[in-house]
Every structure is written in structure tokens, then in C-alpha cells.
Amino acid sequence: MYPESVIQAFRRKFGEAPAIVVRAPGRINLIGEHTDYNEGFVLPAAIDRAVWFAVSPRNDQGLHFQALDLREEFQGDLKNLEKSSLGWPNYLLGCFSELLRDGHQTGGVNVVFGGDIPSGAGLSSSAAIESGMLFALNELYHLGLSRLSLARLAQRSENNFVGMNCGIMDMFASLMGHEGCALKLDCRSLQHEYIPLHVQDTAILLCDTGVKHQLVDSAYNTRRQECEEGVRLLQLIYPTVHSLRDVDMNMLQSEKNHLRAVVFQRCKYVVEENERVESACKVLKENGLPAIGSLLYASHEGLKNEYQVSCPELDFLVDHTPHSLGFFGARMVGGGFGGCTINLLKKDAVEGFQTYIALKYREKWGHDLRMWEVKITDGVGMMNDE
Ligand code: GLA
């Protein structure tokens, strides 16, 4: 149904074919959660769930958007970029606002977009929207921006216009993903490395709790502040520390009594999670995807007990994974407080696991568990490149 439905809706609305059609994928993250804004390491990948955009330039300054899945429309003007109370248009408006701030001129646009990334599931539908919109504008208006610049702009749009103080992982994964590869990203230098996953008989299965997270105005920003508090205090003793990236467990332990207990916990999680990403990359290269399973469980434990961004439904899903030969590991994915778990298991164990976990979940929470296997795809691109 996508992208055809988006193209058809565009024709219906604007009476002509779109000039370009862009696909912007969501992302998973194998490991490295809440490390991006601490200048640490992450290991995400773009997936075969995406937002599709049909876009044409306009002769005026008008911004005409249609959100196909929501059946809502918005009309604005480039000369008057104000936050919309509708919510969703801000993910697009922020892109224009940040381009303008950097002195890049665009004209108005007609846009229809829609896709199959479930929102609030921790798979970064919002970063896909920003990345796709910016990519389309870069193409239409020949701005000559690199994918890296687009990722930075997308992050700034979300920070400044939407008001969510996220890191760069999501946009980076959506724009820079490579088929069959995880992306090891150093969120300080933005140096990155593609690590082939050779999935073969391993499946990556997502289980969606159906619990919608609310990251804006949520504990996300509090977590950031707690990490910053830790850095400020550690700097007094270790002046070379600029972020938790520069901290190791010895340094942290030595200052334990000077940190609030909760701040110590948050910092400990981040320091250990960065170490886990490094270990995961090493293990992945040497022994393949199944071998990182135990690191996934360890990451979840930290997110649950120390960073405290999990929720009972996520914990239930992780706790009920079978410790059998065909199952390698699981953890929550994304910002937390709801959304999905990522599960690594043998392809031929998927069916049995799905039947078992769906039953258990329904018994406990009284509603169905949505599950889907994902493939690792390329990042944002034009439809004709597919
Ligand atoms: C959200 C944010 C990301 C990252 C994750 C947690 O997805 O958008 O920048 O911080 O949470 O790893």
C-alpha cells in the first residue's frame, strides 16, 4: 500500500503527480540506549518500516501538508513559521525553520506523507519524518547538503521546534543506514562504522507493548539533567571530563559520596552501557549477532534498575523470553516508558515464541501483543533509487 497510497492521495489533493517520492525509514537500536546525548556510542540500524513522502515545489511560499494516516491537513506559510497546535506539522515546520536559520532558501511545498512506523513504539517515526522532509527539500531546492548535515538539522528541528531534547542517533540511523548493517556511531565525533550483521538464520523480532511513550515533557529531559549534574560534579575533580563519555567506573566510584544517589545510578548506567556497546561491536564482528544476546539482557537490566526508563509491560516481555537454545537476548528499545522490545532469536524459533508470548501477554495485560520481524535496510532515499 505504501508508497502508492501516498502518491494517489497527492494526486487527489493537488491534481498532479508529485515531483519526488522519498522513503525515510524508522530505526532499531541493537544496544547503546540513552548514550547519544552523553556523547557516547550507539549501534542502531534503519528498518523496513518507513514514512513515505510525495512532494512538489510550489510557486508561492505556501506550506500545504497532508498527514495521510491521521487524515489531517495543515496550511502554513514560510514567512510565518509558528508552532502548530495540531502537533504533527511541527515535525515538518521545524525543518524549514532550521534551514532558514542556516541561510538556506527554499520555496513553498505540497506534501503528502504516511507510512507504517507505529508511532510511540520507540522506532523513531518522528526522526523519519524530519529526515525525509529535509532530504526532500535538499533534493528539490538543490541545497547541496550532506546526509550528515541533514541529520544535524533534523536533530535541531526536534530540539528547537518540537521541544524534545533528543540526541542524534535516530536521525543519523534514518539517514545513514545501510542494508544488512548496524551502524556504530560515536556521538561525539560522529565517526561511524558499518558492521555487517549476516543475519542468515537469526531473526530480529519487535514486540510492541502498545504502551505509548510521551517523551516530550517526560522523564527524558530529567534524565539528561541528571547526567549533566553528574558531569558538573565530576569536572570539579577531573577537569578533562566534558561528558559521561570521558568517565570510567573508577572515576565514578571515587566520587560516589559526592553525587546524589540517583545521579550516581544514572551515570553508572551510562558508563556501563558505553562499555557494552564496545563489547557488542567486538563480539558481533567475531561471533555474529546471536553472541550479543547476553549484552542485550544486561542493557535492559541497567535501563530498568538504574536508568529507570522501562515499564512493567516491557519488563514482562523481557522476563518471559525463554532461556533456551534458540533465543539469544532481548531488551527495551528507544527512549523507554513503553514502546517495543527487540528480540534476537533463531528464525525457526520465531513462530513458537510468538504463540507463547502472545498468550502470556494477553493473559497478563488483557490485550494483544503486536509483533513483527524487521529487515535492516538502507537509509533515506528517493523512490527511483529503490
Ligand atoms: C530517543 C531519542 C534518542 C535517544 C533514545 C535513547 O529515541 O530520540 O536520541 O536518546 O531515545 O537511546
Short mmCIF file of C-alpha atoms and ligand atoms in Angstrom, two decimals:
data_model
loop_
_atom_site.label_atom_id
_atom_site.label_comp_id
_atom_site.label_asym_id
_atom_site.label_seq_id
_atom_site.Cartn_x
_atom_site.Cartn_y
_atom_site.Cartn_z
CA MET A 1 0.00 0.00 0.00
CA TYR A 2 2.90 2.40 0.53
CA PRO A 3 4.09 4.36 -1.34
CA GLU A 4 1.18 4.01 -3.81
CA SER A 5 -1.42 5.32 -1.35
CA VAL A 6 0.69 8.41 -0.65
CA ILE A 7 1.15 9.09 -4.38
CA GLN A 8 -2.57 8.61 -5.05
CA ALA A 9 -3.51 10.91 -2.17
CA PHE A 10 -1.13 13.52 -3.56
CA ARG A 11 -2.78 13.31 -6.99
CA ARG A 12 -6.24 13.61 -5.44
CA LYS A 13 -5.28 16.59 -3.34
CA PHE A 14 -3.09 18.57 -5.74
CA GLY A 15 -4.29 17.29 -9.13
CA GLU A 16 -0.88 16.24 -10.42
CA ALA A 17 1.87 13.70 -9.79
CA PRO A 18 4.45 14.61 -7.11
CA ALA A 19 7.84 15.83 -8.29
CA ILE A 20 9.61 13.38 -5.97
CA VAL A 21 8.81 10.47 -3.69
CA VAL A 22 11.07 9.85 -0.70
CA ARG A 23 11.27 6.91 1.69
CA ALA A 24 12.51 7.60 5.23
CA PRO A 25 12.94 4.52 7.46
CA GLY A 26 12.46 4.07 11.18
CA ARG A 27 15.22 2.53 13.23
CA ILE A 28 16.00 -0.10 15.78
CA ASN A 29 18.90 0.17 18.19
CA LEU A 30 20.76 -3.04 19.00
CA ILE A 31 22.44 -1.52 22.04
CA GLY A 32 23.57 1.88 23.37
CA GLU A 33 20.44 3.45 24.86
CA HIS A 34 20.48 6.97 26.32
CA THR A 35 24.15 7.24 25.44
CA ASP A 36 23.80 9.53 22.40
CA TYR A 37 23.23 12.77 24.32
CA ASN A 38 26.09 11.78 26.63
CA GLU A 39 28.47 11.83 23.64
CA GLY A 40 28.77 8.05 23.83
CA PHE A 41 28.27 5.13 21.44
CA VAL A 42 25.16 3.65 19.83
CA LEU A 43 24.51 0.73 17.49
CA PRO A 44 21.30 1.42 15.54
CA ALA A 45 20.10 0.30 12.10
CA ALA A 46 17.44 1.50 9.64
CA ILE A 47 14.48 -0.87 9.18
CA ASP A 48 11.88 -1.83 6.61
CA ARG A 49 9.22 0.32 8.25
CA ALA A 50 9.15 3.81 6.81
CA VAL A 51 7.44 7.12 6.22
CA TRP A 52 6.81 7.92 2.57
CA PHE A 53 6.70 11.47 1.24
CA ALA A 54 5.19 12.73 -2.01
CA VAL A 55 6.46 16.28 -2.52
CA SER A 56 6.31 19.08 -5.13
CA PRO A 57 7.57 22.64 -5.02
CA ARG A 58 5.03 25.47 -5.08
CA ASN A 59 5.27 28.83 -6.85
CA ASP A 60 4.48 30.69 -3.65
CA GLN A 61 5.56 30.50 -0.02
CA GLY A 62 2.73 28.17 0.99
CA LEU A 63 3.29 25.02 3.02
CA HIS A 64 0.48 22.58 2.34
CA PHE A 65 0.76 19.32 4.26
CA GLN A 66 -1.46 16.28 4.42
CA ALA A 67 -0.86 13.55 7.03
CA LEU A 68 -2.48 10.62 5.27
CA ASP A 69 -2.64 8.23 8.22
CA LEU A 70 -4.15 10.85 10.52
CA ARG A 71 -6.45 12.20 7.77
CA GLU A 72 -5.47 15.71 8.77
CA GLU A 73 -4.29 18.71 6.80
CA PHE A 74 -2.32 21.82 7.58
CA GLN A 75 -1.66 25.03 5.68
CA GLY A 76 1.05 27.43 6.65
CA ASP A 77 3.43 29.96 5.22
CA LEU A 78 7.20 30.06 5.01
CA LYS A 79 7.22 33.72 6.06
CA ASN A 80 5.40 32.94 9.24
CA LEU A 81 6.72 29.75 10.80
CA GLU A 82 4.82 29.31 14.02
CA LYS A 83 4.25 26.25 16.12
CA SER A 84 1.01 24.49 15.27
CA SER A 85 -1.36 23.29 17.99
CA LEU A 86 -2.07 20.24 15.83
CA GLY A 87 1.29 18.81 16.89
CA TRP A 88 2.38 16.77 13.87
CA PRO A 89 3.00 19.75 11.50
CA ASN A 90 5.78 20.89 13.85
CA TYR A 91 7.97 17.98 12.77
CA LEU A 92 7.85 19.42 9.23
CA LEU A 93 7.80 23.13 10.09
CA GLY A 94 10.91 22.71 12.24
CA CYS A 95 12.84 21.58 9.16
CA PHE A 96 12.04 24.81 7.30
CA SER A 97 12.83 26.85 10.35
CA GLU A 98 16.27 25.27 10.82
CA LEU A 99 17.12 25.53 7.11
CA LEU A 100 16.25 29.23 7.18
CA ARG A 101 18.29 29.76 10.33
CA ASP A 102 21.31 28.41 8.40
CA GLY A 103 20.55 30.70 5.47
CA HIS A 104 19.20 28.04 3.08
CA GLN A 105 16.40 29.30 0.85
CA THR A 106 13.51 27.07 -0.12
CA GLY A 107 10.13 27.87 -1.63
CA GLY A 108 6.75 26.54 -0.57
CA VAL A 109 5.84 22.86 -0.95
CA ASN A 110 2.93 20.49 -1.29
CA VAL A 111 3.46 17.40 0.83
CA VAL A 112 1.52 14.21 1.47
CA PHE A 113 3.12 11.73 3.83
CA GLY A 114 2.23 8.48 5.54
CA GLY A 115 3.78 5.20 6.49
CA ASP A 116 3.90 2.09 8.61
CA ILE A 117 6.20 3.02 11.51
CA PRO A 118 3.96 2.70 14.54
CA SER A 119 4.11 5.99 16.44
CA GLY A 120 5.12 5.92 20.09
CA ALA A 121 6.70 2.49 19.66
CA GLY A 122 10.29 3.64 20.12
CA LEU A 123 11.10 3.22 16.42
CA SER A 124 11.60 6.92 15.68
CA SER A 125 8.74 7.82 13.41
CA SER A 126 9.37 11.47 14.25
CA ALA A 127 13.04 11.34 13.22
CA ALA A 128 11.97 9.62 9.99
CA ILE A 129 9.56 12.48 9.27
CA GLU A 130 12.24 15.13 9.85
CA SER A 131 14.91 13.21 7.94
CA GLY A 132 12.59 12.54 4.99
CA MET A 133 11.36 16.14 4.80
CA LEU A 134 14.88 17.57 4.89
CA PHE A 135 16.11 15.06 2.33
CA ALA A 136 13.24 16.01 0.00
CA LEU A 137 13.94 19.75 0.38
CA ASN A 138 17.64 19.19 -0.23
CA GLU A 139 16.77 17.43 -3.49
CA LEU A 140 14.04 19.81 -4.66
CA TYR A 141 15.92 23.00 -3.92
CA HIS A 142 19.42 21.73 -4.73
CA LEU A 143 20.77 22.76 -1.34
CA GLY A 144 23.82 20.53 -1.66
CA LEU A 145 23.75 19.40 1.98
CA SER A 146 25.42 16.15 3.02
CA ARG A 147 23.46 13.44 4.84
CA LEU A 148 25.44 14.29 7.95
CA SER A 149 24.36 17.95 7.76
CA LEU A 150 20.77 16.81 7.24
CA ALA A 151 20.99 14.66 10.38
CA ARG A 152 22.25 17.62 12.41
CA LEU A 153 19.47 19.83 11.04
CA ALA A 154 16.87 17.16 11.81
CA GLN A 155 18.08 16.93 15.38
CA ARG A 156 17.98 20.70 15.76
CA SER A 157 14.43 20.80 14.35
CA GLU A 158 13.31 18.35 17.00
CA ASN A 159 15.22 20.14 19.78
CA ASN A 160 14.23 23.69 18.86
CA PHE A 161 10.84 23.44 17.20
CA VAL A 162 9.23 20.32 18.66
CA GLY A 163 10.87 20.90 22.04
CA MET A 164 12.17 17.37 22.53
CA ASN A 165 15.77 17.44 23.67
CA CYS A 166 16.79 14.22 21.87
CA GLY A 167 20.25 13.15 20.74
CA ILE A 168 21.33 12.49 17.16
CA MET A 169 21.00 8.69 17.00
CA ASP A 170 17.57 8.46 15.40
CA MET A 171 18.13 10.88 12.54
CA PHE A 172 21.58 9.54 11.93
CA ALA A 173 20.26 5.98 11.61
CA SER A 174 17.40 7.02 9.33
CA LEU A 175 19.69 8.99 7.01
CA MET A 176 22.86 6.90 7.11
CA GLY A 177 21.54 3.32 7.41
CA HIS A 178 22.89 0.56 5.17
CA GLU A 179 21.14 -2.64 4.15
CA GLY A 180 22.21 -5.58 6.32
CA CYS A 181 24.47 -3.48 8.56
CA ALA A 182 24.35 -1.97 12.02
CA LEU A 183 25.82 1.48 12.36
CA LYS A 184 28.30 2.01 15.15
CA LEU A 185 28.23 5.72 15.84
CA ASP A 186 30.47 7.77 18.04
CA CYS A 187 28.05 10.50 19.04
CA ARG A 188 30.86 12.89 19.92
CA SER A 189 32.89 12.85 16.72
CA LEU A 190 30.09 11.42 14.54
CA GLN A 191 32.65 8.95 13.20
CA HIS A 192 30.84 5.80 12.22
CA GLU A 193 31.44 2.29 11.07
CA TYR A 194 29.15 -0.17 9.31
CA ILE A 195 29.13 -3.60 10.88
CA PRO A 196 27.59 -6.34 8.68
CA LEU A 197 25.01 -8.34 10.59
CA HIS A 198 24.99 -11.50 8.45
CA VAL A 199 21.55 -12.28 9.86
CA GLN A 200 21.15 -15.58 7.96
CA ASP A 201 19.13 -17.74 10.34
CA THR A 202 18.79 -15.10 13.07
CA ALA A 203 15.59 -13.07 13.31
CA ILE A 204 15.17 -9.57 14.74
CA LEU A 205 11.69 -9.51 16.20
CA LEU A 206 9.97 -6.48 17.72
CA CYS A 207 7.22 -6.87 20.32
CA ASP A 208 5.15 -3.74 20.82
CA THR A 209 3.70 -3.30 24.31
CA GLY A 210 1.15 -0.88 22.91
CA VAL A 211 2.06 1.48 25.74
CA LYS A 212 2.63 4.88 24.14
CA HIS A 213 5.54 6.79 25.48
CA GLN A 214 5.33 10.54 25.88
CA LEU A 215 8.88 11.76 25.58
CA VAL A 216 8.25 15.49 25.32
CA ASP A 217 7.75 16.86 28.84
CA SER A 218 8.63 13.47 30.22
CA ALA A 219 11.36 11.95 32.30
CA TYR A 220 13.63 12.04 29.22
CA ASN A 221 14.71 15.61 29.88
CA THR A 222 15.09 14.87 33.61
CA ARG A 223 17.47 12.01 32.76
CA ARG A 224 19.54 14.40 30.69
CA GLN A 225 19.69 16.88 33.54
CA GLU A 226 20.74 14.18 35.99
CA CYS A 227 23.59 13.15 33.67
CA GLU A 228 24.63 16.80 33.35
CA GLU A 229 24.60 17.17 37.13
CA GLY A 230 26.95 14.18 37.36
CA VAL A 231 29.29 15.70 34.80
CA ARG A 232 29.36 19.06 36.60
CA LEU A 233 30.41 17.45 39.87
CA LEU A 234 32.93 15.08 38.30
CA GLN A 235 34.51 18.04 36.48
CA LEU A 236 35.48 19.56 39.80
CA ILE A 237 37.85 16.65 40.39
CA TYR A 238 38.56 15.65 36.80
CA PRO A 239 38.75 18.87 34.76
CA THR A 240 39.14 16.99 31.45
CA VAL A 241 35.66 15.47 31.75
CA HIS A 242 33.28 17.08 29.25
CA SER A 243 30.59 14.42 29.21
CA LEU A 244 29.94 10.96 30.68
CA ARG A 245 31.86 9.67 27.69
CA ASP A 246 35.05 10.72 29.47
CA VAL A 247 34.20 8.91 32.69
CA ASP A 248 35.12 5.36 33.72
CA MET A 249 33.87 3.28 36.63
CA ASN A 250 36.93 4.00 38.79
CA MET A 251 36.42 7.75 38.49
CA LEU A 252 32.75 7.38 39.21
CA GLN A 253 33.27 5.14 42.24
CA SER A 254 35.82 7.55 43.68
CA GLU A 255 33.22 10.36 43.68
CA LYS A 256 30.25 8.25 44.73
CA ASN A 257 29.80 10.05 48.05
CA HIS A 258 29.67 13.44 46.39
CA LEU A 259 26.92 12.53 43.98
CA ARG A 260 23.23 12.24 44.77
CA ALA A 261 22.36 8.53 44.82
CA VAL A 262 20.08 8.86 41.82
CA VAL A 263 22.72 10.75 39.85
CA PHE A 264 25.30 8.08 40.63
CA GLN A 265 22.90 5.42 39.36
CA ARG A 266 22.23 7.26 36.10
CA CYS A 267 25.94 7.86 35.49
CA LYS A 268 26.81 4.26 36.29
CA TYR A 269 24.30 3.03 33.75
CA VAL A 270 25.67 5.32 31.01
CA VAL A 271 29.31 4.43 31.67
CA GLU A 272 28.47 0.71 31.60
CA GLU A 273 26.23 0.98 28.55
CA ASN A 274 29.05 2.63 26.59
CA GLU A 275 31.27 -0.30 27.56
CA ARG A 276 28.55 -2.70 26.44
CA VAL A 277 28.38 -1.07 23.00
CA GLU A 278 32.14 -1.50 22.57
CA SER A 279 31.89 -5.15 23.68
CA ALA A 280 28.88 -5.77 21.43
CA CYS A 281 30.75 -4.47 18.36
CA LYS A 282 33.71 -6.69 19.11
CA VAL A 283 31.55 -9.77 19.75
CA LEU A 284 29.42 -9.04 16.69
CA LYS A 285 32.45 -8.98 14.42
CA GLU A 286 33.98 -12.11 15.94
CA ASN A 287 30.98 -14.30 16.70
CA GLY A 288 27.94 -12.84 14.95
CA LEU A 289 24.60 -11.46 16.04
CA PRO A 290 23.47 -14.27 18.42
CA ALA A 291 26.55 -13.67 20.58
CA ILE A 292 25.43 -10.19 21.67
CA GLY A 293 22.28 -11.59 23.33
CA SER A 294 23.61 -11.52 26.89
CA LEU A 295 24.67 -7.89 26.45
CA LEU A 296 21.09 -7.06 25.47
CA TYR A 297 19.80 -8.55 28.71
CA ALA A 298 22.43 -6.63 30.69
CA SER A 299 21.43 -3.40 28.93
CA HIS A 300 17.80 -3.98 29.85
CA GLU A 301 18.67 -4.58 33.49
CA GLY A 302 20.51 -1.26 33.59
CA LEU A 303 17.67 0.58 31.85
CA LYS A 304 15.18 -0.93 34.27
CA ASN A 305 17.02 -0.63 37.58
CA GLU A 306 19.50 2.20 37.19
CA TYR A 307 18.28 4.47 34.45
CA GLN A 308 14.65 3.64 35.33
CA VAL A 309 13.12 4.20 31.92
CA SER A 310 11.43 0.82 31.48
CA CYS A 311 7.84 -0.04 32.38
CA PRO A 312 6.10 -3.18 33.72
CA GLU A 313 4.94 -4.29 30.26
CA LEU A 314 8.47 -4.07 28.81
CA ASP A 315 9.93 -5.90 31.80
CA PHE A 316 7.29 -8.59 31.49
CA LEU A 317 8.23 -9.20 27.84
CA VAL A 318 11.94 -9.43 28.61
CA ASP A 319 11.37 -11.61 31.69
CA HIS A 320 9.26 -14.05 29.67
CA THR A 321 11.80 -14.71 26.96
CA PRO A 322 12.81 -18.37 27.01
CA HIS A 323 16.33 -19.15 28.11
CA SER A 324 16.59 -21.86 25.51
CA LEU A 325 18.98 -22.54 22.69
CA GLY A 326 17.01 -20.76 20.01
CA PHE A 327 16.64 -17.48 21.94
CA PHE A 328 19.61 -15.13 22.26
CA GLY A 329 18.54 -11.95 24.01
CA ALA A 330 16.05 -9.12 24.45
CA ARG A 331 15.74 -5.60 25.80
CA MET A 332 13.60 -2.49 25.50
CA VAL A 333 14.43 -0.23 22.59
CA GLY A 334 14.42 3.57 22.26
CA GLY A 335 13.64 6.19 24.89
CA GLY A 336 11.55 3.85 27.04
CA PHE A 337 8.40 4.17 29.21
CA GLY A 338 6.64 1.99 26.62
CA GLY A 339 7.17 1.01 23.01
CA CYS A 340 8.90 -2.15 21.85
CA THR A 341 11.31 -4.82 22.93
CA ILE A 342 13.88 -6.05 20.45
CA ASN A 343 14.38 -9.81 20.46
CA LEU A 344 17.14 -11.83 18.83
CA LEU A 345 16.27 -15.43 18.16
CA LYS A 346 16.64 -18.23 15.65
CA LYS A 347 14.38 -17.84 12.63
CA ASP A 348 12.87 -21.25 13.20
CA ALA A 349 12.06 -20.35 16.82
CA VAL A 350 10.03 -17.24 15.85
CA GLU A 351 6.67 -18.91 15.40
CA GLY A 352 6.79 -20.84 18.66
CA PHE A 353 7.95 -17.79 20.60
CA GLN A 354 5.23 -15.58 19.10
CA THR A 355 2.48 -18.03 20.04
CA TYR A 356 3.82 -18.37 23.58
CA ILE A 357 4.47 -14.70 24.32
CA ALA A 358 1.19 -13.51 22.74
CA LEU A 359 -0.73 -15.85 25.03
CA LYS A 360 1.19 -14.81 28.14
CA TYR A 361 0.84 -11.11 27.31
CA ARG A 362 -2.90 -11.37 26.74
CA GLU A 363 -3.32 -13.30 29.98
CA LYS A 364 -1.47 -10.66 31.97
CA TRP A 365 -2.37 -7.37 30.29
CA GLY A 366 -5.68 -8.19 28.62
CA HIS A 367 -4.77 -7.06 25.13
CA ASP A 368 -3.00 -8.35 22.06
CA LEU A 369 0.70 -8.01 21.51
CA ARG A 370 1.72 -6.69 18.11
CA MET A 371 4.87 -8.29 16.75
CA TRP A 372 6.84 -8.02 13.57
CA GLU A 373 10.15 -9.21 12.22
CA VAL A 374 12.29 -6.47 10.75
CA LYS A 375 14.85 -6.34 7.98
CA ILE A 376 17.76 -3.93 8.00
CA THR A 377 17.55 -1.51 5.08
CA ASP A 378 19.25 1.48 3.51
CA GLY A 379 18.65 4.93 4.94
CA VAL A 380 16.52 7.70 3.41
CA GLY A 381 16.32 7.66 -0.39
CA MET A 382 14.30 8.64 -3.46
CA MET A 383 11.83 6.07 -4.68
CA ASN A 384 13.62 5.78 -8.00
CA ASP A 385 16.79 4.71 -6.18
CA GLU A 386 15.00 1.74 -4.65
C1 GLA B 1 15.05 8.61 21.91
C2 GLA B 1 15.89 9.80 21.46
C3 GLA B 1 17.30 9.35 21.07
C4 GLA B 1 17.94 8.50 22.17
C5 GLA B 1 16.97 7.41 22.62
C6 GLA B 1 17.51 6.65 23.79
O1 GLA B 1 14.82 7.75 20.83
O2 GLA B 1 15.29 10.43 20.36
O3 GLA B 1 18.10 10.48 20.78
O4 GLA B 1 18.34 9.30 23.23
O5 GLA B 1 15.71 7.92 22.96
O6 GLA B 1 18.64 5.94 23.45
#
